[in-house]
Short mmCIF file of C-alpha atoms in Angstrom, two decimals:
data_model
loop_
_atom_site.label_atom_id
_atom_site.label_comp_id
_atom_site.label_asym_id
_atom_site.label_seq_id
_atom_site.Cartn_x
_atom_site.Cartn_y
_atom_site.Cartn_z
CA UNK A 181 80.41 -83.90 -65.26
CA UNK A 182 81.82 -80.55 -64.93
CA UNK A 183 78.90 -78.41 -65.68
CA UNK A 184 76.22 -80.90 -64.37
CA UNK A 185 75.84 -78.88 -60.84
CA UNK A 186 75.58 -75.71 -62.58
CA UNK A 187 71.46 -75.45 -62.70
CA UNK A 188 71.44 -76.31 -59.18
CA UNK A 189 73.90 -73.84 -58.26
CA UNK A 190 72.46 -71.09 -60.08
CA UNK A 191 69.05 -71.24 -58.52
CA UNK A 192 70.76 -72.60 -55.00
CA UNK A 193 72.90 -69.09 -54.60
CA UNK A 194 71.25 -66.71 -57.22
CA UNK A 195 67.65 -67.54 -56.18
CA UNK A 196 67.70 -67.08 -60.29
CA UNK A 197 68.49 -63.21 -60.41
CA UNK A 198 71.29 -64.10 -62.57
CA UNK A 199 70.14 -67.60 -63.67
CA UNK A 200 70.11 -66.36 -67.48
CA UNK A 201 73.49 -64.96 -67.94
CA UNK A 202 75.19 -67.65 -65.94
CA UNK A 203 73.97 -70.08 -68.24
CA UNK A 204 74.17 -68.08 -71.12
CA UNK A 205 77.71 -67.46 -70.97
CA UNK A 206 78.53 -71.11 -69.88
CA UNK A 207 76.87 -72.52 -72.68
CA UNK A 208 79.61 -70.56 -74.81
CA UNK A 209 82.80 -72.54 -73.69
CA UNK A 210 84.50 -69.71 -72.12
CA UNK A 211 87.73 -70.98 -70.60
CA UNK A 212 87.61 -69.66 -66.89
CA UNK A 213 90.36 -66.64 -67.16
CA UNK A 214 88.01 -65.39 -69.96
CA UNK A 215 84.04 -65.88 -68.65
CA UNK A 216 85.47 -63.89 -65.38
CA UNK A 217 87.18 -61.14 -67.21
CA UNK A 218 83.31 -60.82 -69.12
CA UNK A 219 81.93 -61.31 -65.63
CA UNK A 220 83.71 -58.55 -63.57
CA UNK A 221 83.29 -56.20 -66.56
CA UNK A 222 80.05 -56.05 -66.98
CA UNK A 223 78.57 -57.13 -63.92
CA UNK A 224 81.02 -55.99 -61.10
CA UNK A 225 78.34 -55.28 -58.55
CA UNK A 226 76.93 -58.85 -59.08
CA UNK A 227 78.75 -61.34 -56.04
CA UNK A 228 76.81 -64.74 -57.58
CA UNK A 229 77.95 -64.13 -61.12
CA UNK A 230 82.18 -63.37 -59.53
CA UNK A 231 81.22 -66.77 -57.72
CA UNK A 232 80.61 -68.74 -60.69
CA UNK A 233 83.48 -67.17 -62.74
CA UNK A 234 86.01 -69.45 -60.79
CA UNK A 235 83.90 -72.63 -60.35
CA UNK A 236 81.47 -72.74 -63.89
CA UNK A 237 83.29 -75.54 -65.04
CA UNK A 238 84.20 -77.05 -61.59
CA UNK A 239 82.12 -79.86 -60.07
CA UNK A 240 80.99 -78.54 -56.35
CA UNK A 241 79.73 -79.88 -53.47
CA UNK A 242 77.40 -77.67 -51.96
CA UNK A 243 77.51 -76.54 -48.49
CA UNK A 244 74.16 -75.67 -46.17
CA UNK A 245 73.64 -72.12 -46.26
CA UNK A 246 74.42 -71.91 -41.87
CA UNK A 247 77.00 -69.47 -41.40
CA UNK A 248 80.16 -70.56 -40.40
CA UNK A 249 81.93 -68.23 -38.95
CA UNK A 250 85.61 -69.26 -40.08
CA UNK A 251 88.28 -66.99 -39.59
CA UNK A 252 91.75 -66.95 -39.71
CA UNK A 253 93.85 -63.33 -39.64
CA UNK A 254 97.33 -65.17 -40.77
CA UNK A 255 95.36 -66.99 -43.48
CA UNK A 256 95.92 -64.91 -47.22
CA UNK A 257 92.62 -65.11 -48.63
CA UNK A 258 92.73 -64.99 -52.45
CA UNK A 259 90.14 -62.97 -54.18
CA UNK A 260 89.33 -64.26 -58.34
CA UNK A 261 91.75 -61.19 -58.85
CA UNK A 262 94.55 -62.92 -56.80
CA UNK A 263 95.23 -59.93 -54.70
CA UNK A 264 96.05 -60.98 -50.68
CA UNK A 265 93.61 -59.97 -48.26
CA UNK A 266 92.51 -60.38 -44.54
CA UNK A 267 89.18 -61.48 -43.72
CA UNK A 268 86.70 -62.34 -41.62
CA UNK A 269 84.42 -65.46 -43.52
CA UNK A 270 80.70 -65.36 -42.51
CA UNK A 271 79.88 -68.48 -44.72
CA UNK A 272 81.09 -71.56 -46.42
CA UNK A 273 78.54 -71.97 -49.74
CA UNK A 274 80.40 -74.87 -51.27
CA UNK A 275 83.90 -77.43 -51.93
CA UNK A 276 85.56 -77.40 -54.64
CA UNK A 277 87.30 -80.58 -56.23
CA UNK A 278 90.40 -78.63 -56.16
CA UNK A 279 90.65 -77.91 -52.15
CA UNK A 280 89.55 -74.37 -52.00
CA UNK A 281 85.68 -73.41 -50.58
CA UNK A 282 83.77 -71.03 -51.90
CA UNK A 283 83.29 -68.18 -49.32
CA UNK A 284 80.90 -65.12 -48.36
CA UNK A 285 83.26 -62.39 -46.83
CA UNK A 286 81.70 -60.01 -44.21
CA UNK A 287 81.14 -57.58 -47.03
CA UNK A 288 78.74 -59.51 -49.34
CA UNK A 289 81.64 -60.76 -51.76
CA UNK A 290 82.67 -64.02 -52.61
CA UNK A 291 86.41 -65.50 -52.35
CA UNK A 292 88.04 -68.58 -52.83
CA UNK A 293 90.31 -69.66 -50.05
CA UNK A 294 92.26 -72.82 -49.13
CA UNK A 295 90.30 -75.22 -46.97
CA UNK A 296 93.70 -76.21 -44.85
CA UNK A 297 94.27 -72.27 -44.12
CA UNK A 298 90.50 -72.16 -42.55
CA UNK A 299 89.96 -72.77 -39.07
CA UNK A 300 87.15 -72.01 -36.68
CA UNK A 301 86.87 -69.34 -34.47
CA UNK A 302 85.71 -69.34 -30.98
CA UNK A 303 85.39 -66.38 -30.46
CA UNK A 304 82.54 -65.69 -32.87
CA UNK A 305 79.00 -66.33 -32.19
CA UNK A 306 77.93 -69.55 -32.28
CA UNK A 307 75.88 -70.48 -35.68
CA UNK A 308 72.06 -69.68 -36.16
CA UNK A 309 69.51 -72.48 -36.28
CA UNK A 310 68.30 -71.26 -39.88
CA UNK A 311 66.74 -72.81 -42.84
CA UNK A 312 68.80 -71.41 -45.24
CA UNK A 313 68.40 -72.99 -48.45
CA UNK A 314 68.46 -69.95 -51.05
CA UNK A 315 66.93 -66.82 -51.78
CA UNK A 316 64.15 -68.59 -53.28
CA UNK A 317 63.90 -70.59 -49.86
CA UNK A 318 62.35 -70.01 -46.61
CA UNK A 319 65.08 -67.10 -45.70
CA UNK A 320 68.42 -66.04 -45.11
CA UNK A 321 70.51 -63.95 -42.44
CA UNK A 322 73.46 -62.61 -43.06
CA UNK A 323 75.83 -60.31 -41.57
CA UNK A 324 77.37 -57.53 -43.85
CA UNK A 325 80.18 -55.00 -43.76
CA UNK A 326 80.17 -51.70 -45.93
CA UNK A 327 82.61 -49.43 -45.52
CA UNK A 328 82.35 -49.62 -41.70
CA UNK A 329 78.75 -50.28 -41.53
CA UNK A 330 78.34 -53.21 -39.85
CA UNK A 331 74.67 -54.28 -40.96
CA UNK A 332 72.59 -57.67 -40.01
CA UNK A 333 70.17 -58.68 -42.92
CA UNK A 334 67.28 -61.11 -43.52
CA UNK A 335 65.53 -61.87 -46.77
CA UNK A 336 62.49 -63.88 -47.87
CA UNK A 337 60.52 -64.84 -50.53
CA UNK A 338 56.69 -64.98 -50.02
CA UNK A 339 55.65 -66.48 -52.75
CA UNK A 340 58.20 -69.63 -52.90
CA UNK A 341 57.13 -70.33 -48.85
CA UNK A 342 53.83 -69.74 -47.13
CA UNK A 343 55.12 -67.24 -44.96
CA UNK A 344 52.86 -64.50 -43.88
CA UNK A 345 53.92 -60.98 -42.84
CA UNK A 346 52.11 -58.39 -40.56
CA UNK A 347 52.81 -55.47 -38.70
CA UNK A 348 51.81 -56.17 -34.65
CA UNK A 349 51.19 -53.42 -32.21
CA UNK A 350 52.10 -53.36 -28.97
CA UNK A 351 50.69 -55.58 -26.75
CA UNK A 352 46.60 -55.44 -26.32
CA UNK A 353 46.07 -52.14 -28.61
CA UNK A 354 42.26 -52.65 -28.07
CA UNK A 355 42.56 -52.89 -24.59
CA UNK A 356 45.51 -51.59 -23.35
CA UNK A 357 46.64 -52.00 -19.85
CA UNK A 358 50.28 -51.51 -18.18
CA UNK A 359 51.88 -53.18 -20.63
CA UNK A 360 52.38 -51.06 -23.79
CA UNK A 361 55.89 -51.96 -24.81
CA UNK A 362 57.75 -54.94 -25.22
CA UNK A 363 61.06 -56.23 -26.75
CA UNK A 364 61.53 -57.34 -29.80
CA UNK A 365 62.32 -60.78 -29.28
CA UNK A 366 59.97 -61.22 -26.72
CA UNK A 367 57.23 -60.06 -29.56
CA UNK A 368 58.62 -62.21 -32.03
CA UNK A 369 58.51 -65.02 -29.32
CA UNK A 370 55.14 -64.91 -28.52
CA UNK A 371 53.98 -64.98 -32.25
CA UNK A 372 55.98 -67.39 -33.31
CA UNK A 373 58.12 -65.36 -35.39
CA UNK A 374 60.68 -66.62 -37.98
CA UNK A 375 62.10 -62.83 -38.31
CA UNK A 376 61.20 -59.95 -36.20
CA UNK A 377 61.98 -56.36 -36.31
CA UNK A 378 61.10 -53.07 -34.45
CA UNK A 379 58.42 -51.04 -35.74
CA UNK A 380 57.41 -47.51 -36.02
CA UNK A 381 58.35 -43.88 -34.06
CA UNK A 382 56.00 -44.08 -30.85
CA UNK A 383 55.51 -41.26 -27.75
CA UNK A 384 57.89 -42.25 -24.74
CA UNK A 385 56.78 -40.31 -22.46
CA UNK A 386 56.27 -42.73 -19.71
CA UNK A 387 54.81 -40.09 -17.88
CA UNK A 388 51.66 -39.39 -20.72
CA UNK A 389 48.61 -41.34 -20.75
CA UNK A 390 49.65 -42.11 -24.78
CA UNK A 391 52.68 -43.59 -23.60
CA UNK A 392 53.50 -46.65 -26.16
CA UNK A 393 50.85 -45.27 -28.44
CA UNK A 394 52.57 -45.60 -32.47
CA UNK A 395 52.80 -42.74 -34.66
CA UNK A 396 50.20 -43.75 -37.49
CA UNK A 397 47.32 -46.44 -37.56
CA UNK A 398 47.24 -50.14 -37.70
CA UNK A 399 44.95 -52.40 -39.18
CA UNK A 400 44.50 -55.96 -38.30
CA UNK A 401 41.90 -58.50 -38.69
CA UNK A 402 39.77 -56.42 -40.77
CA UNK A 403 39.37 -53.50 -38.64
CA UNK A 404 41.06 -50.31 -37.31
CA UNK A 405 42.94 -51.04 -34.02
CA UNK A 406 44.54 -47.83 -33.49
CA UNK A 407 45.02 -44.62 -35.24
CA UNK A 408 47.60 -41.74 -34.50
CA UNK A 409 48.11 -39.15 -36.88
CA UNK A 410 48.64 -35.16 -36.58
CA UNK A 411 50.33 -32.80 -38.96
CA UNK A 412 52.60 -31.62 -36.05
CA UNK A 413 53.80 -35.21 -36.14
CA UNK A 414 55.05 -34.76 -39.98
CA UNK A 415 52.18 -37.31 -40.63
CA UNK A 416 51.02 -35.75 -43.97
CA UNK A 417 52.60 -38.36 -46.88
CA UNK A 418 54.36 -41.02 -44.40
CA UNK A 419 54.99 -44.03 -45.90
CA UNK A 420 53.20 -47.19 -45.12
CA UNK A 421 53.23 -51.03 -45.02
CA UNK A 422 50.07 -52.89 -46.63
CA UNK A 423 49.60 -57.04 -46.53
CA UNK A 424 47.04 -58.16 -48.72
CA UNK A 425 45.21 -61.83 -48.72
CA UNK A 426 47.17 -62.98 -51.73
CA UNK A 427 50.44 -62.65 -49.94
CA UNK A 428 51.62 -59.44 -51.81
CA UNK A 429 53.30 -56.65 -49.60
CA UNK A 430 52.58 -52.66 -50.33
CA UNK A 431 54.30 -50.00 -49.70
CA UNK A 432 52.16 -47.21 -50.22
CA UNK A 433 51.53 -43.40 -48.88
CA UNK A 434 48.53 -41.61 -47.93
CA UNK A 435 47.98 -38.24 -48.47
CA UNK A 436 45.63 -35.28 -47.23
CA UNK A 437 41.73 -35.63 -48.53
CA UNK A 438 40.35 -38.75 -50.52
CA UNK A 439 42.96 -41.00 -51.16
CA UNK A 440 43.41 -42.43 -47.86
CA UNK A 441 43.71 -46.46 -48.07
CA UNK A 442 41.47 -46.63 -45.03
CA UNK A 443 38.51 -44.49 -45.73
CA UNK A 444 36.12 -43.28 -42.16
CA UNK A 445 32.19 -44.06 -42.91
CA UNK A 446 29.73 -41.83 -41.40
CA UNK A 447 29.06 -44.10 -38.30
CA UNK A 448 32.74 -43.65 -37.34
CA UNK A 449 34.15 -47.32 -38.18
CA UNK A 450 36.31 -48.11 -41.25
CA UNK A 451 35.17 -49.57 -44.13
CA UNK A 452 37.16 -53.07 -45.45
CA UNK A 453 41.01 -51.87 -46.76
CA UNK A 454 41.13 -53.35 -50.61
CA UNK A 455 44.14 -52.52 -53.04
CA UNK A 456 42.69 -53.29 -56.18
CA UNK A 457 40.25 -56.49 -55.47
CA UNK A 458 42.96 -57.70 -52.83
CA UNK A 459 41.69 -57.34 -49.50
CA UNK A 460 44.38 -56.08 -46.92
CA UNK A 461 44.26 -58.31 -43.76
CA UNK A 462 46.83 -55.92 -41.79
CA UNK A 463 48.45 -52.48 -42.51
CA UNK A 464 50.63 -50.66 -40.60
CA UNK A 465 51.80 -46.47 -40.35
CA UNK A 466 54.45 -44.09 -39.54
CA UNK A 467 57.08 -44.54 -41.44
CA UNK A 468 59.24 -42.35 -43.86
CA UNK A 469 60.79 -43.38 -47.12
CA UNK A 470 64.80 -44.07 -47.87
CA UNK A 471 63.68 -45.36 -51.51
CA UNK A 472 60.81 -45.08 -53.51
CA UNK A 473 60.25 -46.95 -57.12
CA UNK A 474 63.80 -48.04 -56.97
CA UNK A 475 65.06 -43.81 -56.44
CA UNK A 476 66.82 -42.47 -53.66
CA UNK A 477 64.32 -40.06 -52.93
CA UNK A 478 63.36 -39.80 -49.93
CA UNK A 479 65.25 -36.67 -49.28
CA UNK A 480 64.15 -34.92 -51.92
CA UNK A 481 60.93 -33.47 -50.98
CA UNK A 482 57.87 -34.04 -48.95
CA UNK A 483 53.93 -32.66 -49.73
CA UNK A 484 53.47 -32.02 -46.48
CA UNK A 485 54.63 -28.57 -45.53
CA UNK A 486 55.69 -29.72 -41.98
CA UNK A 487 58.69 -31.44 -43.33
CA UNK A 488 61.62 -30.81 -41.68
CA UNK A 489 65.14 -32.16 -43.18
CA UNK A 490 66.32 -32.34 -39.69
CA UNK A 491 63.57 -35.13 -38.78
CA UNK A 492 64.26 -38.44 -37.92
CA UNK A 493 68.08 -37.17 -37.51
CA UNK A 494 68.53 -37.78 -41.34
CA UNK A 495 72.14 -37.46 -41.24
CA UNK A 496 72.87 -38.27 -38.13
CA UNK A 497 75.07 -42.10 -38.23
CA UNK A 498 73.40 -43.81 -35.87
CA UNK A 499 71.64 -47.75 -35.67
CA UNK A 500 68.89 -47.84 -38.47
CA UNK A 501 66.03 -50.27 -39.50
CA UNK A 502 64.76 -50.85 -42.80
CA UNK A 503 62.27 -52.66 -44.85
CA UNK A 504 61.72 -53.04 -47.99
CA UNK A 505 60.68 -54.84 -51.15
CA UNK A 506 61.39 -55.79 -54.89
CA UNK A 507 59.11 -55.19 -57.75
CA UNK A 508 57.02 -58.42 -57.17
CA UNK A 509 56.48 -57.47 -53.98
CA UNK A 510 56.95 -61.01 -52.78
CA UNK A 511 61.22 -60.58 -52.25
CA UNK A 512 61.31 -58.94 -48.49
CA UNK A 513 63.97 -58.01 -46.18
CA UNK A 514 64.90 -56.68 -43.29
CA UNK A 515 68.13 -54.60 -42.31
CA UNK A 516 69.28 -53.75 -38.86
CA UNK A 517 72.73 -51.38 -39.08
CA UNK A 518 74.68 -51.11 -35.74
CA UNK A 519 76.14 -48.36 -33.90
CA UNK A 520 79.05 -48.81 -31.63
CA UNK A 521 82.61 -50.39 -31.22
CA UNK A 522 81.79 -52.81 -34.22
CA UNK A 523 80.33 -50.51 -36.73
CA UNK A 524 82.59 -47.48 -36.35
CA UNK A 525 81.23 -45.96 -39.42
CA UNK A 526 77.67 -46.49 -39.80
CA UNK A 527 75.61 -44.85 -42.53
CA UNK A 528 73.28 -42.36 -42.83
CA UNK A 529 69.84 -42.14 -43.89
CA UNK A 530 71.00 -40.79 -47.42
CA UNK A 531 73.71 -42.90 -47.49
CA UNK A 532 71.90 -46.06 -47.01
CA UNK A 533 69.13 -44.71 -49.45
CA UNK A 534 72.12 -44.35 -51.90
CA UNK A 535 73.69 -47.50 -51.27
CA UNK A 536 70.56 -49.88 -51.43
CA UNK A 537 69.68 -48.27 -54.60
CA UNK A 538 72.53 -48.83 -56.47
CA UNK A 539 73.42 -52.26 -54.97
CA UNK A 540 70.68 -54.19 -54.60
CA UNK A 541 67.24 -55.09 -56.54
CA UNK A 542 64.87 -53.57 -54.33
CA UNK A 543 62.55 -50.64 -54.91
CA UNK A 544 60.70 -49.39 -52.27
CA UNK A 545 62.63 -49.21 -49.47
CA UNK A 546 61.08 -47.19 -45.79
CA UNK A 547 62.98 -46.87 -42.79
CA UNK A 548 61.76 -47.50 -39.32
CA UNK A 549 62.64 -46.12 -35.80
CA UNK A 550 66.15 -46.34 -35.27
CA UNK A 551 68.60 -45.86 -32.32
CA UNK A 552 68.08 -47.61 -29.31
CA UNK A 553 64.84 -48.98 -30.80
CA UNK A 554 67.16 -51.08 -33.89
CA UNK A 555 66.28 -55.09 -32.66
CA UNK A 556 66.45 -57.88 -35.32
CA UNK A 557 65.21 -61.05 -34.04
CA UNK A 558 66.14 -64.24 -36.28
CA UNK A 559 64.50 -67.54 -34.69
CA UNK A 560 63.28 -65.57 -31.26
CA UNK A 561 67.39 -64.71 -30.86
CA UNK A 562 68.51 -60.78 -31.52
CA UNK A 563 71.17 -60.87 -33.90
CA UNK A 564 71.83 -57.07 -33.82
CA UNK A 565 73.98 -55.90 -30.67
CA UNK A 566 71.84 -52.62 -28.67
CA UNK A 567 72.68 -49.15 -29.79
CA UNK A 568 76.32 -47.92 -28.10
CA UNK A 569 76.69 -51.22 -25.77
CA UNK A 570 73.37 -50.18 -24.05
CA UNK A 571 70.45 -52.07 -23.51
CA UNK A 572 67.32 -53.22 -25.85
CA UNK A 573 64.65 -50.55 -25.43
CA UNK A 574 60.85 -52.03 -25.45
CA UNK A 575 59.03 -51.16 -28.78
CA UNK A 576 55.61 -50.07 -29.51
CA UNK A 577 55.61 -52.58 -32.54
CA UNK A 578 57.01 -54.63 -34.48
CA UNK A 579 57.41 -55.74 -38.38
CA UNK A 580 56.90 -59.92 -38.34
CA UNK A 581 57.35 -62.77 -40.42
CA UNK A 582 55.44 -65.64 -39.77
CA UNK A 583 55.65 -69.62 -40.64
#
């Protein structure tokens, strides 16, 4: 009876990242004290693995996934290490027989804390509407603090759920009238998004005739729908986002003469986009890299000789967006990082580049337009406060996931 929930578990919170040595060092017979000694030695970065040490060989209730937003700042909150702490709890993931619930902390970590000691609080945001079932499931949102950082982040796996993911531009790119900008959640809202997030660096000049107009192209539908690029704009080597038919998501470069993914014909159109003998059904430009085949590169050097450490205000700490993907390319998130009152600290480009590269599993990571242009949308909602208590700017375009 004790180990009976522990497949379930596994896959429920690892989404099976860590599936293997779970098991594997369950099936030895490690008293707890012991399998969380191995546990925090050799895999300290790893939050499911520190949440099985304590409950292995506990029998669990599970608990949906929906944030709960308990808090308590008299409560002391017991990490596996037993040292006191003060915390604010973002989730509940499951009961144990002995009282205590297994808790996400604002930082990503797991702690075990007294049920009695846990109270709701009102001032907190009321809980999303989300499906969140696993990492394997449809997709999760959670709230994060690093260091001062406060960062909102969704993930999804496109393989396990028949989500689709494109990149939209602005309202009517063919035929663009007035309206060239929109928010974010009013995007997301009239696609039907699950998760929304701004898009590229676009001219806003309201005063230009290419005001709204996205730095790099976009391809939807099988054909071009707008195209932007200019070696004053840094454009030579800018990252890009790819979708292809079978559900796989690229993130690619293009560079100078030949080895463009979207080649002109003679008559002026462009031919089909293929990656391999996957056809790309939309494809979006104008981004720059944080990481790069799981390297925090994107510092390092560019080809193009335009490149300019000072662009995109690189070390500037200001509100960021992020994409980026694992080495399937079917694992997916999105990361919106605040700036204000409640994200004192937030990172820099090379920070975060360092950060997600040593913390997490995914390797190709490109950042987006940032500042007042950061909007996450979760469920048509914004979960990501504006820039310095300002306002939502309108974007050009937008990053979408799709039911």
């Amino acid at each position: 009876a004790r180990s009976r929930n522990l497949p379930v578990l596994a896959q429920y919170l690892s989404g099976g990242d860590d599936y293997a040595l779970i098991m594997a060092l369950a099936e030895k017979g490690l008293p707890d004290a012991e399998l969380s000694q191995q546990l925090q030695e050799g895999h300290e970065a790893c939050g499911p693995a520190r949440f099985f040490a304590g409950m292995v060989f506990e029998e669990a209730q599970i608990i949906e996934r929906t944030p709960f937003y308990l808090y308590d700042p008299r409560a002391q909150l017991y990490s596996l290490g037993g040292i006191a702490e003060e915390n604010e709890i973002l989730e509940a993931l499951a009961r144990r027989s002995d009282g205590f619930l297994a808790c996400m902390r604002n930082d990503g970590r797991v702690i075990f804390v007294p049920e009695k000691q846990i109270q709701l609080n009102p001032r907190q945001k009321a809980p999303l509407k989300t499906d969140q079932k696993s990492f394997n499931g449809t997709y999760r949102y959670r709230k994060l603090s690093v260091n001062g950082a406060l960062m909102h982040l969704a993930e999804a796996n496109l393989k396990a759920h028949s989500f689709s993911t494109t990149v939209s531009p602005y309202y009517n790119l063919i035929n663009p009238g007035k309206e060239r900008t929109l928010f974010v959640d009013e995007l997301a809202r009239r696609a039907s998004a699950k998760v929304a997030i701004n898009g590229t660096f676009f001219n806003m000049d309201s005063g230009s005739d290419l005001y709204g107009w996205p730095v790099g192209s976009f391809f939807a539908a099988d054909r071009l729908v707008h195209s932007l690029e200019s070696p004053s704009l840094n454009a030579l080597n800018r990252s890009y986002l790819a979708f292809t038919d079978a559900g796989r998501l690229i993130v690619g470069e293009t560079t100078q003469k030949g080895t463009d993914i979207l080649r002109q014909n003679q008559a002026g159109s462009f031919d089909t986009a293929k990656f391999g003998n996957q056809r790309i059904v939309a494809f979006g430009g104008g981004f720059g890299w944080l990481v790069k085949n799981g390297d925090p590169q994107a510092w390092k050097a560019y080809a193009g000789k335009q490149f300019d450490p000072s662009f995109y205000s690189r070390t500037s700490r200001r509100a960021r967006s992020l994409v980026g993907i694992d080495a399937s390319g079917r694992q997916i998130f999105f990361l919106a990082q605040e700036e204000g009152s409640g994200s004192p600290q937030p990172m820099s480009h090379p920070e975060l580049a360092e950060y997600i590269a040593a913390n997490t599993a995914y390797k190709d990571v490109v950042f987006l337009d940032g500042g007042g242009s950061t909007q996450l949308v979760i469920d048509g909602r914004s979960v990501s406060n504006p820039s310095n208590g300002g306002a939502y700017r309108k974007n050009s375009s937008a990053l979408l996931l799709m039911p």
